[in-house]
PDB file of N, CA and C in Angstrom:
ATOM      1  N   UNK F 294      25.129  98.594 245.746  1.00  0.00           N
ATOM      2  CA  UNK F 294      24.982  97.844 244.218  1.00  0.00           C
ATOM      3  C   UNK F 294      23.740  96.472 245.177  1.00  0.00           C
ATOM      4  N   UNK F 295      22.581  97.076 244.104  1.00  0.00           N
ATOM      5  CA  UNK F 295      21.702  95.515 244.599  1.00  0.00           C
ATOM      6  C   UNK F 295      21.067  95.126 243.139  1.00  0.00           C
ATOM      7  N   UNK F 296      20.462  93.843 243.806  1.00  0.00           N
ATOM      8  CA  UNK F 296      19.822  93.261 242.405  1.00  0.00           C
ATOM      9  C   UNK F 296      18.389  93.959 242.638  1.00  0.00           C
ATOM     10  N   UNK F 297      17.633  94.064 241.491  1.00  0.00           N
ATOM     11  CA  UNK F 297      16.132  94.891 241.839  1.00  0.00           C
ATOM     12  C   UNK F 297      15.688  93.662 241.987  1.00  0.00           C
ATOM     13  N   UNK F 298      14.168  94.088 243.133  1.00  0.00           N
ATOM     14  CA  UNK F 298      13.407  93.010 243.789  1.00  0.00           C
ATOM     15  C   UNK F 298      12.669  92.804 242.979  1.00  0.00           C
ATOM     16  N   UNK F 299      12.210  93.120 241.847  1.00  0.00           N
ATOM     17  CA  UNK F 299      11.143  92.611 240.438  1.00  0.00           C
ATOM     18  C   UNK F 299      11.626  91.236 240.287  1.00  0.00           C
ATOM     19  N   UNK F 300      10.994  89.931 240.600  1.00  0.00           N
ATOM     20  CA  UNK F 300      11.595  88.846 240.348  1.00  0.00           C
ATOM     21  C   UNK F 300      11.836  88.418 238.884  1.00  0.00           C
ATOM     22  N   UNK F 301      10.938  89.641 238.044  1.00  0.00           N
ATOM     23  CA  UNK F 301      11.531  88.956 236.812  1.00  0.00           C
ATOM     24  C   UNK F 301      12.696  89.564 235.990  1.00  0.00           C
ATOM     25  N   UNK F 302      12.925  90.604 236.714  1.00  0.00           N
ATOM     26  CA  UNK F 302      13.922  91.580 236.654  1.00  0.00           C
ATOM     27  C   UNK F 302      15.499  91.137 236.927  1.00  0.00           C
ATOM     28  N   UNK F 303      15.711  91.249 237.975  1.00  0.00           N
ATOM     29  CA  UNK F 303      17.287  91.046 238.866  1.00  0.00           C
ATOM     30  C   UNK F 303      18.200  91.591 238.321  1.00  0.00           C
ATOM     31  N   UNK F 304      17.833  93.278 237.278  1.00  0.00           N
ATOM     32  CA  UNK F 304      18.963  94.229 237.166  1.00  0.00           C
ATOM     33  C   UNK F 304      19.367  94.346 238.340  1.00  0.00           C
ATOM     34  N   UNK F 305      20.671  94.553 237.883  1.00  0.00           N
ATOM     35  CA  UNK F 305      21.657  95.486 239.054  1.00  0.00           C
ATOM     36  C   UNK F 305      21.537  96.559 239.244  1.00  0.00           C
ATOM     37  N   UNK F 306      21.346  97.908 240.047  1.00  0.00           N
ATOM     38  CA  UNK F 306      20.845  99.177 240.537  1.00  0.00           C
ATOM     39  C   UNK F 306      21.845  99.442 241.692  1.00  0.00           C
ATOM     40  N   UNK F 307      21.603 100.894 241.880  1.00  0.00           N
ATOM     41  CA  UNK F 307      21.697 101.703 243.162  1.00  0.00           C
ATOM     42  C   UNK F 307      20.377 101.470 244.124  1.00  0.00           C
ATOM     43  N   UNK F 308      21.268 100.972 245.625  1.00  0.00           N
ATOM     44  CA  UNK F 308      19.966 100.841 246.424  1.00  0.00           C
ATOM     45  C   UNK F 308      19.016 102.013 246.636  1.00  0.00           C
ATOM     46  N   UNK F 309      18.148 102.124 246.537  1.00  0.00           N
ATOM     47  CA  UNK F 309      17.326 103.332 247.121  1.00  0.00           C
ATOM     48  C   UNK F 309      16.745 103.895 245.684  1.00  0.00           C
ATOM     49  N   UNK F 310      16.587 102.986 244.766  1.00  0.00           N
ATOM     50  CA  UNK F 310      16.491 103.835 243.526  1.00  0.00           C
ATOM     51  C   UNK F 310      15.288 103.151 242.933  1.00  0.00           C
ATOM     52  N   UNK F 311      14.673 104.042 241.750  1.00  0.00           N
ATOM     53  CA  UNK F 311      14.144 103.332 240.749  1.00  0.00           C
ATOM     54  C   UNK F 311      14.695 102.447 239.905  1.00  0.00           C
ATOM     55  N   UNK F 312      14.457 101.192 239.252  1.00  0.00           N
ATOM     56  CA  UNK F 312      15.281 100.256 238.497  1.00  0.00           C
ATOM     57  C   UNK F 312      15.228 100.665 236.821  1.00  0.00           C
ATOM     58  N   UNK F 313      16.263 100.868 236.574  1.00  0.00           N
ATOM     59  CA  UNK F 313      16.352 101.890 235.049  1.00  0.00           C
ATOM     60  C   UNK F 313      16.002 100.685 233.686  1.00  0.00           C
ATOM     61  N   UNK F 314      15.831  99.299 234.131  1.00  0.00           N
ATOM     62  CA  UNK F 314      15.044  98.497 232.868  1.00  0.00           C
ATOM     63  C   UNK F 314      14.184  98.092 233.558  1.00  0.00           C
ATOM     64  N   UNK F 315      13.323  98.092 234.298  1.00  0.00           N
ATOM     65  CA  UNK F 315      11.952  97.635 234.602  1.00  0.00           C
ATOM     66  C   UNK F 315      11.191  98.775 235.073  1.00  0.00           C
ATOM     67  N   UNK F 316      11.838  99.662 235.628  1.00  0.00           N
ATOM     68  CA  UNK F 316      10.776 100.647 236.653  1.00  0.00           C
ATOM     69  C   UNK F 316      10.170 100.515 237.300  1.00  0.00           C
ATOM     70  N   UNK F 317      10.713  99.614 238.500  1.00  0.00           N
ATOM     71  CA  UNK F 317      10.239  98.834 240.336  1.00  0.00           C
ATOM     72  C   UNK F 317      10.957  99.767 241.304  1.00  0.00           C
ATOM     73  N   UNK F 318      10.038 100.130 241.698  1.00  0.00           N
ATOM     74  CA  UNK F 318      10.509 100.909 242.844  1.00  0.00           C
ATOM     75  C   UNK F 318      11.234 100.482 243.987  1.00  0.00           C
ATOM     76  N   UNK F 319      12.427  99.934 243.998  1.00  0.00           N
ATOM     77  CA  UNK F 319      13.096  99.245 244.625  1.00  0.00           C
ATOM     78  C   UNK F 319      12.693  99.801 246.111  1.00  0.00           C
ATOM     79  N   UNK F 320      12.219 101.240 246.254  1.00  0.00           N
ATOM     80  CA  UNK F 320      12.728 101.318 248.016  1.00  0.00           C
ATOM     81  C   UNK F 320      11.241 101.049 248.667  1.00  0.00           C
ATOM     82  N   UNK F 321      10.488 100.959 248.048  1.00  0.00           N
ATOM     83  CA  UNK F 321       9.169 100.569 248.472  1.00  0.00           C
ATOM     84  C   UNK F 321       9.073  99.085 248.419  1.00  0.00           C
ATOM     85  N   UNK F 322       9.474  97.978 247.421  1.00  0.00           N
ATOM     86  CA  UNK F 322       9.691  96.917 247.305  1.00  0.00           C
ATOM     87  C   UNK F 322      10.624  96.349 248.903  1.00  0.00           C
ATOM     88  N   UNK F 323      11.785  97.156 249.095  1.00  0.00           N
ATOM     89  CA  UNK F 323      12.372  96.809 250.335  1.00  0.00           C
ATOM     90  C   UNK F 323      11.523  97.093 251.394  1.00  0.00           C
ATOM     91  N   UNK F 324      10.606  98.269 251.750  1.00  0.00           N
ATOM     92  CA  UNK F 324       9.732  98.290 252.581  1.00  0.00           C
ATOM     93  C   UNK F 324       9.050  96.976 252.726  1.00  0.00           C
ATOM     94  N   UNK F 325       8.460  96.763 251.372  1.00  0.00           N
ATOM     95  CA  UNK F 325       7.180  95.427 251.642  1.00  0.00           C
ATOM     96  C   UNK F 325       8.178  94.097 252.608  1.00  0.00           C
ATOM     97  N   UNK F 326       9.151  94.409 252.342  1.00  0.00           N
ATOM     98  CA  UNK F 326       9.943  92.701 252.395  1.00  0.00           C
ATOM     99  C   UNK F 326      10.496  93.079 254.067  1.00  0.00           C
ATOM    100  N   UNK F 327      10.544  94.396 254.440  1.00  0.00           N
ATOM    101  CA  UNK F 327      10.556  94.782 256.036  1.00  0.00           C
ATOM    102  C   UNK F 327       9.572  94.206 256.427  1.00  0.00           C
ATOM    103  N   UNK F 328       8.634  94.725 256.175  1.00  0.00           N
ATOM    104  CA  UNK F 328       7.077  94.384 256.854  1.00  0.00           C
ATOM    105  C   UNK F 328       6.512  93.381 257.055  1.00  0.00           C
ATOM    106  N   UNK F 329       6.896  92.445 255.808  1.00  0.00           N
ATOM    107  CA  UNK F 329       6.524  90.776 256.189  1.00  0.00           C
ATOM    108  C   UNK F 329       7.611  90.475 257.428  1.00  0.00           C
ATOM    109  N   UNK F 330       9.253  91.099 257.355  1.00  0.00           N
ATOM    110  CA  UNK F 330       9.602  90.618 258.477  1.00  0.00           C
ATOM    111  C   UNK F 330       9.506  90.536 259.866  1.00  0.00           C
ATOM    112  N   UNK F 331       8.907  91.833 259.724  1.00  0.00           N
ATOM    113  CA  UNK F 331       8.604  92.438 260.916  1.00  0.00           C
ATOM    114  C   UNK F 331       7.112  91.345 261.317  1.00  0.00           C
ATOM    115  N   UNK F 332       6.405  91.144 260.123  1.00  0.00           N
ATOM    116  CA  UNK F 332       4.988  90.579 260.839  1.00  0.00           C
ATOM    117  C   UNK F 332       5.686  89.183 261.463  1.00  0.00           C
ATOM    118  N   UNK F 333       6.243  88.464 260.498  1.00  0.00           N
ATOM    119  CA  UNK F 333       6.976  87.499 260.410  1.00  0.00           C
ATOM    120  C   UNK F 333       7.467  86.795 261.590  1.00  0.00           C
ATOM    121  N   UNK F 334       8.769  87.815 261.567  1.00  0.00           N
ATOM    122  CA  UNK F 334       9.816  87.268 262.451  1.00  0.00           C
ATOM    123  C   UNK F 334      10.277  87.856 263.684  1.00  0.00           C
ATOM    124  N   UNK F 335       9.253  89.175 263.709  1.00  0.00           N
ATOM    125  CA  UNK F 335       9.276  90.337 264.851  1.00  0.00           C
ATOM    126  C   UNK F 335      10.329  91.235 265.189  1.00  0.00           C
ATOM    127  N   UNK F 336      10.213  92.036 265.478  1.00  0.00           N
ATOM    128  CA  UNK F 336      11.388  93.344 266.015  1.00  0.00           C
ATOM    129  C   UNK F 336      12.271  93.672 265.306  1.00  0.00           C
ATOM    130  N   UNK F 337      13.081  92.405 266.186  1.00  0.00           N
ATOM    131  CA  UNK F 337      14.424  91.936 266.264  1.00  0.00           C
ATOM    132  C   UNK F 337      14.861  91.713 264.401  1.00  0.00           C
ATOM    133  N   UNK F 338      14.167  91.259 264.109  1.00  0.00           N
ATOM    134  CA  UNK F 338      14.806  90.767 262.611  1.00  0.00           C
ATOM    135  C   UNK F 338      14.613  91.964 261.580  1.00  0.00           C
ATOM    136  N   UNK F 339      13.179  92.649 261.944  1.00  0.00           N
ATOM    137  CA  UNK F 339      12.999  93.915 261.092  1.00  0.00           C
ATOM    138  C   UNK F 339      14.688  94.982 261.286  1.00  0.00           C
ATOM    139  N   UNK F 340      14.537  94.832 262.660  1.00  0.00           N
ATOM    140  CA  UNK F 340      15.530  96.077 262.892  1.00  0.00           C
ATOM    141  C   UNK F 340      17.054  95.115 262.173  1.00  0.00           C
ATOM    142  N   UNK F 341      17.217  94.316 262.048  1.00  0.00           N
ATOM    143  CA  UNK F 341      18.244  94.094 261.417  1.00  0.00           C
ATOM    144  C   UNK F 341      18.237  94.209 260.180  1.00  0.00           C
ATOM    145  N   UNK F 342      17.476  94.093 259.486  1.00  0.00           N
ATOM    146  CA  UNK F 342      16.615  93.955 257.740  1.00  0.00           C
ATOM    147  C   UNK F 342      17.265  95.150 257.725  1.00  0.00           C
ATOM    148  N   UNK F 343      16.196  96.186 258.612  1.00  0.00           N
ATOM    149  CA  UNK F 343      16.306  97.702 258.453  1.00  0.00           C
ATOM    150  C   UNK F 343      18.018  98.151 258.217  1.00  0.00           C
ATOM    151  N   UNK F 344      18.527  98.094 259.255  1.00  0.00           N
ATOM    152  CA  UNK F 344      20.271  98.088 259.367  1.00  0.00           C
ATOM    153  C   UNK F 344      20.821  97.637 257.872  1.00  0.00           C
ATOM    154  N   UNK F 345      20.928  96.357 257.258  1.00  0.00           N
ATOM    155  CA  UNK F 345      21.613  95.939 256.517  1.00  0.00           C
ATOM    156  C   UNK F 345      21.105  96.686 255.012  1.00  0.00           C
ATOM    157  N   UNK F 346      19.851  97.148 254.994  1.00  0.00           N
ATOM    158  CA  UNK F 346      19.228  97.412 253.763  1.00  0.00           C
ATOM    159  C   UNK F 346      19.726  99.097 254.195  1.00  0.00           C
ATOM    160  N   UNK F 347      19.465  99.872 255.067  1.00  0.00           N
ATOM    161  CA  UNK F 347      19.863 101.542 254.901  1.00  0.00           C
ATOM    162  C   UNK F 347      20.693 101.569 256.305  1.00  0.00           C
ATOM    163  N   UNK F 348      21.762 101.489 255.888  1.00  0.00           N
ATOM    164  CA  UNK F 348      22.884 101.779 257.347  1.00  0.00           C
ATOM    165  C   UNK F 348      22.875 103.200 257.766  1.00  0.00           C
ATOM    166  N   UNK F 349      22.438 104.446 257.067  1.00  0.00           N
ATOM    167  CA  UNK F 349      22.435 105.196 257.811  1.00  0.00           C
ATOM    168  C   UNK F 349      20.963 105.517 258.117  1.00  0.00           C
ATOM    169  N   UNK F 350      21.091 106.283 259.568  1.00  0.00           N
ATOM    170  CA  UNK F 350      20.174 106.240 260.506  1.00  0.00           C
ATOM    171  C   UNK F 350      18.911 107.300 260.073  1.00  0.00           C
ATOM    172  N   UNK F 351      19.359 108.119 259.513  1.00  0.00           N
ATOM    173  CA  UNK F 351      18.388 109.053 258.628  1.00  0.00           C
ATOM    174  C   UNK F 351      17.635 108.752 257.818  1.00  0.00           C
ATOM    175  N   UNK F 352      18.425 107.729 256.545  1.00  0.00           N
ATOM    176  CA  UNK F 352      17.126 106.910 255.825  1.00  0.00           C
ATOM    177  C   UNK F 352      16.487 105.884 256.517  1.00  0.00           C
ATOM    178  N   UNK F 353      17.084 105.629 257.374  1.00  0.00           N
ATOM    179  CA  UNK F 353      15.897 104.360 258.267  1.00  0.00           C
ATOM    180  C   UNK F 353      15.084 105.180 258.504  1.00  0.00           C
ATOM    181  N   UNK F 354      15.061 106.152 258.890  1.00  0.00           N
ATOM    182  CA  UNK F 354      13.831 106.962 259.785  1.00  0.00           C
ATOM    183  C   UNK F 354      12.932 107.157 259.027  1.00  0.00           C
ATOM    184  N   UNK F 355      13.353 107.749 257.789  1.00  0.00           N
ATOM    185  CA  UNK F 355      12.544 108.165 256.948  1.00  0.00           C
ATOM    186  C   UNK F 355      11.846 107.384 256.052  1.00  0.00           C
ATOM    187  N   UNK F 356      12.081 105.919 256.053  1.00  0.00           N
ATOM    188  CA  UNK F 356      11.503 104.903 255.581  1.00  0.00           C
ATOM    189  C   UNK F 356      10.869 104.102 256.348  1.00  0.00           C
ATOM    190  N   UNK F 357      11.466 104.437 257.848  1.00  0.00           N
ATOM    191  CA  UNK F 357      10.160 103.604 258.619  1.00  0.00           C
ATOM    192  C   UNK F 357       8.910 103.886 258.837  1.00  0.00           C
ATOM    193  N   UNK F 358       8.680 105.675 258.316  1.00  0.00           N
ATOM    194  CA  UNK F 358       7.303 106.308 258.400  1.00  0.00           C
ATOM    195  C   UNK F 358       6.913 105.831 257.488  1.00  0.00           C
ATOM    196  N   UNK F 359       7.238 105.694 256.206  1.00  0.00           N
ATOM    197  CA  UNK F 359       6.627 105.177 254.799  1.00  0.00           C
ATOM    198  C   UNK F 359       6.455 103.387 255.284  1.00  0.00           C
ATOM    199  N   UNK F 360       7.247 102.699 256.153  1.00  0.00           N
ATOM    200  CA  UNK F 360       6.422 101.469 256.343  1.00  0.00           C
ATOM    201  C   UNK F 360       5.276 101.485 257.372  1.00  0.00           C
ATOM    202  N   UNK F 361       5.517 102.377 258.354  1.00  0.00           N
ATOM    203  CA  UNK F 361       4.202 102.427 259.573  1.00  0.00           C
ATOM    204  C   UNK F 361       3.008 103.002 258.280  1.00  0.00           C
ATOM    205  N   UNK F 362       3.288 103.547 257.579  1.00  0.00           N
ATOM    206  CA  UNK F 362       1.970 103.923 256.473  1.00  0.00           C
ATOM    207  C   UNK F 362       1.723 102.237 255.839  1.00  0.00           C
ATOM    208  N   UNK F 363       2.387 101.676 255.275  1.00  0.00           N
ATOM    209  CA  UNK F 363       2.518 100.495 254.562  1.00  0.00           C
ATOM    210  C   UNK F 363       1.407  99.615 255.723  1.00  0.00           C
ATOM    211  N   UNK F 364       1.732  99.492 256.827  1.00  0.00           N
ATOM    212  CA  UNK F 364       1.376  98.804 258.079  1.00  0.00           C
ATOM    213  C   UNK F 364      -0.272  98.857 258.285  1.00  0.00           C
ATOM    214  N   UNK F 365      -0.323 100.647 258.105  1.00  0.00           N
ATOM    215  CA  UNK F 365      -1.617 101.411 258.272  1.00  0.00           C
ATOM    216  C   UNK F 365      -2.567 100.766 257.330  1.00  0.00           C
ATOM    217  N   UNK F 366      -1.979 100.633 255.936  1.00  0.00           N
ATOM    218  CA  UNK F 366      -2.889 100.130 255.085  1.00  0.00           C
ATOM    219  C   UNK F 366      -3.499  98.857 255.124  1.00  0.00           C
ATOM    220  N   UNK F 367      -2.021  97.566 255.063  1.00  0.00           N
ATOM    221  CA  UNK F 367      -2.848  96.711 255.474  1.00  0.00           C
ATOM    222  C   UNK F 367      -3.398  96.212 256.706  1.00  0.00           C
ATOM    223  N   UNK F 368      -3.425  97.126 257.825  1.00  0.00           N
ATOM    224  CA  UNK F 368      -4.064  96.622 258.839  1.00  0.00           C
ATOM    225  C   UNK F 368      -5.686  96.842 258.397  1.00  0.00           C
ATOM    226  N   UNK F 369      -6.028  98.318 257.369  1.00  0.00           N
ATOM    227  CA  UNK F 369      -6.921  98.587 257.007  1.00  0.00           C
ATOM    228  C   UNK F 369      -7.886  97.365 256.190  1.00  0.00           C
ATOM    229  N   UNK F 370      -6.954  97.311 255.596  1.00  0.00           N
ATOM    230  CA  UNK F 370      -7.381  95.908 254.379  1.00  0.00           C
ATOM    231  C   UNK F 370      -8.003  94.799 255.290  1.00  0.00           C
ATOM    232  N   UNK F 371      -7.308  94.113 256.210  1.00  0.00           N
ATOM    233  CA  UNK F 371      -7.564  93.054 256.695  1.00  0.00           C
ATOM    234  C   UNK F 371      -9.158  93.307 257.859  1.00  0.00           C
ATOM    235  N   UNK F 372      -9.174  94.410 258.189  1.00  0.00           N
ATOM    236  CA  UNK F 372     -10.269  95.155 259.343  1.00  0.00           C
ATOM    237  C   UNK F 372     -11.235  94.887 257.968  1.00  0.00           C
ATOM    238  N   UNK F 373     -10.954  95.592 256.819  1.00  0.00           N
ATOM    239  CA  UNK F 373     -12.754  95.469 255.796  1.00  0.00           C
ATOM    240  C   UNK F 373     -12.584  94.318 255.489  1.00  0.00           C
ATOM    241  N   UNK F 374     -11.851  93.159 255.388  1.00  0.00           N
ATOM    242  CA  UNK F 374     -12.120  92.012 254.862  1.00  0.00           C
ATOM    243  C   UNK F 374     -12.808  91.364 256.055  1.00  0.00           C
ATOM    244  N   UNK F 375     -12.692  91.319 257.281  1.00  0.00           N
ATOM    245  CA  UNK F 375     -13.454  90.593 258.517  1.00  0.00           C
ATOM    246  C   UNK F 375     -14.523  91.642 258.496  1.00  0.00           C
ATOM    247  N   UNK F 376     -15.167  92.568 258.187  1.00  0.00           N
ATOM    248  CA  UNK F 376     -16.134  93.183 258.314  1.00  0.00           C
ATOM    249  C   UNK F 376     -16.915  93.059 257.057  1.00  0.00           C
ATOM    250  N   UNK F 377     -16.525  92.198 255.924  1.00  0.00           N
ATOM    251  CA  UNK F 377     -17.178  91.556 254.975  1.00  0.00           C
ATOM    252  C   UNK F 377     -17.902  90.269 255.027  1.00  0.00           C
ATOM    253  N   UNK F 378     -16.785  89.656 255.871  1.00  0.00           N
ATOM    254  CA  UNK F 378     -17.109  88.343 256.644  1.00  0.00           C
ATOM    255  C   UNK F 378     -18.484  88.475 257.821  1.00  0.00           C
ATOM    256  N   UNK F 379     -18.646  89.381 258.269  1.00  0.00           N
ATOM    257  CA  UNK F 379     -19.322  89.668 259.464  1.00  0.00           C
ATOM    258  C   UNK F 379     -20.958  89.694 259.246  1.00  0.00           C
ATOM    259  N   UNK F 380     -20.714  90.759 257.763  1.00  0.00           N
ATOM    260  CA  UNK F 380     -21.679  91.267 256.764  1.00  0.00           C
ATOM    261  C   UNK F 380     -22.855  90.306 256.306  1.00  0.00           C
ATOM    262  N   UNK F 381     -21.680  88.893 255.778  1.00  0.00           N
ATOM    263  CA  UNK F 381     -22.789  87.666 255.101  1.00  0.00           C
ATOM    264  C   UNK F 381     -22.997  87.078 256.498  1.00  0.00           C
TER     265      UNK F 381
END
């Protein structure tokens, strides 16, 4: 059991589920937090975070693919912002 990652909710739910109270997809929230850990603290901190939240390797692997997708979106967004600044 974990608390919902929605700052306004904090309802107790099963890990890797949608919150029955507010509807937050907590899997995505966990992956966003993992991405921030990777960006700020590096790979070792990221690996510890993923292991703590997803103890089964098969599940970690599945979510790491989703994390790579989030990372790609983040980098694309950064690139678009840089391009807009250069155009001005």
